[in-house]
Amino acid sequence: MKNIVVLVSGGGTNLQALINAEKSGIIKNGKITCVISSNPEAYALERAKNNGIDTDVIRRRDYKEFSDYDKALTALLRSKNADLIVLAGFMTILGKEVISAFENRIINIHPALIPSFCGEGFYGLKVHEKALEKGVKVTGATAHFVTEECDGGPIIIQKAVDIKNGDTPEILQKRVMEEAEWKILPRAVSLFCEDKIKVIGNKTEIL
Ligand code: GAR
């Protein structure tokens, strides 16, 4: 059974999707053992507590140097015996140390079809604002491994979502979550826990 540690910053609907998937048996061979937030006020922490999951908080601003924050987060994740780390709406960029300590063991959910609308500055609602500004007809979500290149790591699963007349960033965000994120993130996590993802260079093969 693999220990899953989920990193969050906000509302935690993706965390909730993971908790529900674990309960209903969609996630095989994995258990959410800890939720770590960058923000002590995050509602995601309530969701964890309501489900009896251990919680912790680590704030970037409590460390003067980024490298000290990076070291502290790496040590915290090691102390939790994390086999898999899931970034579920985690809004702090990860450093080199944590990424190399957990190579191909960190999964992120991004609310667009990478390589569109991704990279630095593309997070949360902004991603949907940009997609609507561009006038694309299809967007979606991507579950991928985290590397030093922001949103550039090996893609595990993607799911497309149609854009409709009258969409606002908020309406689109909700549809992308419901139709894509909440489905593909638990699936990607289960595939990892079942050792069914083979990483070949910057690509993956699902076994
Ligand atoms: C989600 O849409 C997630 O894909 C996005 O933030 C939202 C968090 O919502 N993540 C990023 O933009 C990362 N670049 P949640 O807290 O309700 O899961």
Short mmCIF file of C-alpha atoms and ligand atoms in Angstrom, two decimals:
data_model
loop_
_atom_site.label_atom_id
_atom_site.label_comp_id
_atom_site.label_asym_id
_atom_site.label_seq_id
_atom_site.Cartn_x
_atom_site.Cartn_y
_atom_site.Cartn_z
CA MET A 1 0.00 0.00 0.00
CA LYS A 2 1.52 3.35 -1.04
CA ASN A 3 1.42 6.44 1.19
CA ILE A 4 -0.09 9.39 -0.67
CA VAL A 5 0.65 12.91 0.60
CA VAL A 6 -1.53 15.63 -0.95
CA LEU A 7 -0.33 19.24 -1.14
CA VAL A 8 -3.04 21.92 -1.24
CA SER A 9 -3.53 25.68 -0.99
CA GLY A 10 -7.25 26.37 -1.35
CA GLY A 11 -10.70 24.86 -1.51
CA GLY A 12 -9.52 21.32 -2.06
CA THR A 13 -12.16 19.96 -4.44
CA ASN A 14 -9.49 17.82 -6.09
CA LEU A 15 -8.49 16.54 -2.65
CA GLN A 16 -12.16 15.70 -2.06
CA ALA A 17 -12.26 13.80 -5.36
CA LEU A 18 -9.23 11.79 -4.18
CA ILE A 19 -10.80 11.08 -0.77
CA ASN A 20 -14.04 9.94 -2.46
CA ALA A 21 -12.09 7.79 -4.92
CA GLU A 22 -10.15 6.15 -2.12
CA LYS A 23 -13.39 5.40 -0.23
CA SER A 24 -15.12 3.95 -3.27
CA GLY A 25 -12.16 1.78 -4.22
CA ILE A 26 -11.24 3.68 -7.40
CA ILE A 27 -7.76 4.21 -5.96
CA LYS A 28 -6.17 0.81 -5.65
CA ASN A 29 -3.13 0.12 -3.47
CA GLY A 30 -2.91 3.69 -2.14
CA LYS A 31 -3.96 5.58 0.98
CA ILE A 32 -4.00 9.35 1.63
CA THR A 33 -1.93 9.56 4.80
CA CYS A 34 -1.36 13.30 5.05
CA VAL A 35 -2.54 16.64 3.62
CA ILE A 36 -0.06 19.53 3.70
CA SER A 37 -1.20 23.09 3.01
CA SER A 38 0.73 26.24 2.06
CA ASN A 39 -2.08 28.20 3.69
CA PRO A 40 -3.34 27.60 7.25
CA GLU A 41 -6.81 28.93 6.27
CA ALA A 42 -7.30 26.54 3.34
CA TYR A 43 -10.70 24.81 3.41
CA ALA A 44 -8.88 21.73 2.11
CA LEU A 45 -7.53 21.25 5.66
CA GLU A 46 -11.12 20.95 6.96
CA ARG A 47 -11.85 18.31 4.35
CA ALA A 48 -8.80 16.34 5.55
CA LYS A 49 -9.76 16.66 9.23
CA ASN A 50 -13.37 15.64 8.48
CA ASN A 51 -11.97 12.44 7.03
CA GLY A 52 -9.49 11.72 9.82
CA ILE A 53 -6.43 12.51 7.70
CA ASP A 54 -3.29 13.93 9.34
CA THR A 55 -2.57 17.57 8.36
CA ASP A 56 0.39 19.94 8.35
CA VAL A 57 1.12 23.48 7.13
CA ILE A 58 4.28 24.86 5.53
CA ARG A 59 4.43 28.48 4.40
CA ARG A 60 6.96 29.86 1.93
CA ARG A 61 7.00 33.20 3.74
CA ASP A 62 8.26 31.63 6.96
CA TYR A 63 11.62 31.05 5.22
CA LYS A 64 13.85 33.91 4.09
CA GLU A 65 15.68 31.90 1.43
CA PHE A 66 13.82 29.77 -1.10
CA SER A 67 16.47 27.06 -0.69
CA ASP A 68 15.65 26.79 3.04
CA TYR A 69 11.95 26.39 2.23
CA ASP A 70 12.83 23.75 -0.36
CA LYS A 71 14.92 21.81 2.20
CA ALA A 72 12.21 22.05 4.87
CA LEU A 73 9.48 20.81 2.51
CA THR A 74 11.70 17.90 1.41
CA ALA A 75 12.37 16.97 5.05
CA LEU A 76 8.67 17.23 5.92
CA LEU A 77 7.67 14.94 3.03
CA ARG A 78 10.39 12.44 4.01
CA SER A 79 9.15 12.48 7.61
CA LYS A 80 5.67 11.56 6.31
CA ASN A 81 7.11 8.56 4.40
CA ALA A 82 5.52 9.81 1.18
CA ASP A 83 5.60 7.31 -1.70
CA LEU A 84 3.58 9.64 -3.90
CA ILE A 85 3.03 13.40 -3.64
CA VAL A 86 -0.02 14.92 -5.32
CA LEU A 87 -0.22 18.65 -6.05
CA ALA A 88 -3.97 19.29 -5.86
CA GLY A 89 -4.23 23.05 -6.35
CA PHE A 90 -0.86 23.70 -4.65
CA MET A 91 0.05 27.27 -5.53
CA THR A 92 3.74 27.39 -4.47
CA ILE A 93 6.37 26.44 -7.05
CA LEU A 94 8.48 23.44 -5.97
CA GLY A 95 12.27 23.70 -5.74
CA LYS A 96 15.06 21.55 -7.17
CA GLU A 97 15.69 19.63 -3.95
CA VAL A 98 12.16 18.34 -3.48
CA ILE A 99 11.76 17.56 -7.19
CA SER A 100 14.98 15.53 -7.32
CA ALA A 101 14.25 13.79 -3.99
CA PHE A 102 10.91 12.59 -5.39
CA GLU A 103 11.70 12.16 -9.08
CA ASN A 104 8.69 10.78 -11.00
CA ARG A 105 6.81 10.56 -7.70
CA ILE A 106 5.07 13.96 -7.80
CA ILE A 107 1.82 14.27 -9.77
CA ASN A 108 0.24 17.65 -10.58
CA ILE A 109 -3.23 18.40 -11.93
CA HIS A 110 -3.32 21.32 -14.37
CA PRO A 111 -6.62 22.80 -15.61
CA ALA A 112 -5.77 22.90 -19.34
CA LEU A 113 -4.50 20.64 -22.11
CA ILE A 114 -0.71 21.01 -21.72
CA PRO A 115 1.22 22.46 -23.61
CA SER A 116 -1.58 25.03 -23.98
CA PHE A 117 -2.20 27.60 -21.26
CA CYS A 118 0.51 26.40 -18.89
CA GLY A 119 3.81 27.47 -17.36
CA GLU A 120 4.56 30.31 -14.98
CA GLY A 121 1.61 32.61 -14.30
CA PHE A 122 -0.97 30.07 -15.49
CA TYR A 123 -2.79 28.85 -12.41
CA GLY A 124 -6.36 28.62 -11.14
CA LEU A 125 -8.90 30.91 -12.78
CA LYS A 126 -6.23 32.66 -14.88
CA VAL A 127 -5.88 29.54 -17.03
CA HIS A 128 -9.56 29.67 -17.99
CA GLU A 129 -9.46 33.45 -18.56
CA LYS A 130 -6.63 32.93 -21.07
CA ALA A 131 -8.41 30.07 -22.83
CA LEU A 132 -11.56 32.17 -23.25
CA GLU A 133 -9.51 35.21 -24.37
CA LYS A 134 -7.86 33.10 -27.08
CA GLY A 135 -11.20 31.69 -28.19
CA VAL A 136 -10.21 28.03 -28.19
CA LYS A 137 -13.16 25.65 -28.65
CA VAL A 138 -11.75 22.83 -26.56
CA THR A 139 -9.80 22.91 -23.29
CA GLY A 140 -9.46 20.29 -20.55
CA ALA A 141 -7.13 19.05 -17.86
CA THR A 142 -3.80 17.25 -17.61
CA ALA A 143 -2.35 15.01 -14.91
CA HIS A 144 1.45 14.92 -15.22
CA PHE A 145 4.66 14.27 -13.32
CA VAL A 146 6.48 17.30 -11.99
CA THR A 147 9.94 18.19 -13.27
CA GLU A 148 11.97 21.39 -12.98
CA GLU A 149 10.27 22.74 -16.09
CA CYS A 150 7.01 24.31 -14.86
CA ASP A 151 4.11 22.17 -16.22
CA GLY A 152 6.61 20.45 -18.54
CA GLY A 153 6.92 16.95 -17.03
CA PRO A 154 5.74 13.64 -18.51
CA ILE A 155 1.99 13.61 -19.20
CA ILE A 156 -0.01 10.76 -17.63
CA ILE A 157 -3.65 11.46 -18.62
CA GLN A 158 -5.48 14.26 -20.42
CA LYS A 159 -9.19 14.86 -20.91
CA ALA A 160 -10.81 17.37 -23.24
CA VAL A 161 -13.75 19.61 -22.32
CA ASP A 162 -15.80 21.66 -24.81
CA ILE A 163 -16.11 25.40 -24.44
CA LYS A 164 -19.69 26.66 -24.78
CA ASN A 165 -21.28 29.97 -25.77
CA GLY A 166 -21.63 32.24 -22.75
CA ASP A 167 -18.87 30.59 -20.72
CA THR A 168 -17.24 32.77 -18.07
CA PRO A 169 -13.93 31.77 -16.44
CA GLU A 170 -15.90 30.60 -13.38
CA ILE A 171 -18.38 28.51 -15.37
CA LEU A 172 -15.57 26.98 -17.42
CA GLN A 173 -13.47 26.25 -14.33
CA LYS A 174 -16.39 24.34 -12.80
CA ARG A 175 -17.02 22.31 -15.98
CA VAL A 176 -13.31 21.45 -16.36
CA MET A 177 -13.20 20.30 -12.74
CA GLU A 178 -16.38 18.20 -12.97
CA GLU A 179 -15.76 16.66 -16.40
CA ALA A 180 -11.99 16.30 -16.30
CA GLU A 181 -9.94 17.06 -13.17
CA TRP A 182 -11.98 15.10 -10.62
CA LYS A 183 -11.91 12.07 -12.93
CA ILE A 184 -8.36 11.96 -14.27
CA LEU A 185 -6.51 12.86 -11.05
CA PRO A 186 -7.82 9.86 -9.06
CA ARG A 187 -7.22 7.64 -12.11
CA ALA A 188 -3.60 8.84 -12.47
CA VAL A 189 -3.03 8.32 -8.74
CA SER A 190 -4.41 4.79 -8.91
CA LEU A 191 -2.26 3.95 -11.95
CA PHE A 192 0.81 5.14 -10.03
CA CYS A 193 -0.10 3.15 -6.91
CA GLU A 194 -0.59 0.03 -9.03
CA ASP A 195 2.84 0.56 -10.70
CA LYS A 196 1.18 0.91 -14.09
CA ILE A 197 2.97 4.07 -15.27
CA LYS A 198 6.26 3.62 -17.08
CA VAL A 199 8.26 6.82 -17.62
CA ILE A 200 10.36 6.86 -20.76
CA GLY A 201 12.27 10.13 -21.06
CA ASN A 202 9.69 12.86 -21.05
CA LYS A 203 6.81 10.56 -21.95
CA THR A 204 4.81 7.91 -20.14
CA GLU A 205 3.41 4.59 -21.18
CA ILE A 206 0.37 3.25 -19.32
CA LEU A 207 0.84 -0.48 -18.78
C1 GAR B 1 -7.76 23.36 -9.77
O1 GAR B 1 -8.49 23.78 -10.89
C2 GAR B 1 -6.37 22.94 -10.19
O2 GAR B 1 -6.32 22.29 -11.42
C3 GAR B 1 -5.69 24.27 -10.26
O3 GAR B 1 -6.18 24.99 -9.13
C4 GAR B 1 -7.50 24.52 -8.82
C5 GAR B 1 -7.54 24.12 -7.38
O4 GAR B 1 -8.86 23.80 -6.98
N1 GAR B 1 -4.25 24.13 -10.24
C6 GAR B 1 -3.42 24.91 -10.93
O5 GAR B 1 -3.80 25.85 -11.60
C7 GAR B 1 -1.96 24.54 -10.82
N2 GAR B 1 -1.19 25.20 -11.84
P1 GAR B 1 -9.15 22.87 -5.71
O6 GAR B 1 -8.40 23.47 -4.51
O7 GAR B 1 -10.64 22.99 -5.52
O8 GAR B 1 -8.71 21.46 -6.01
#
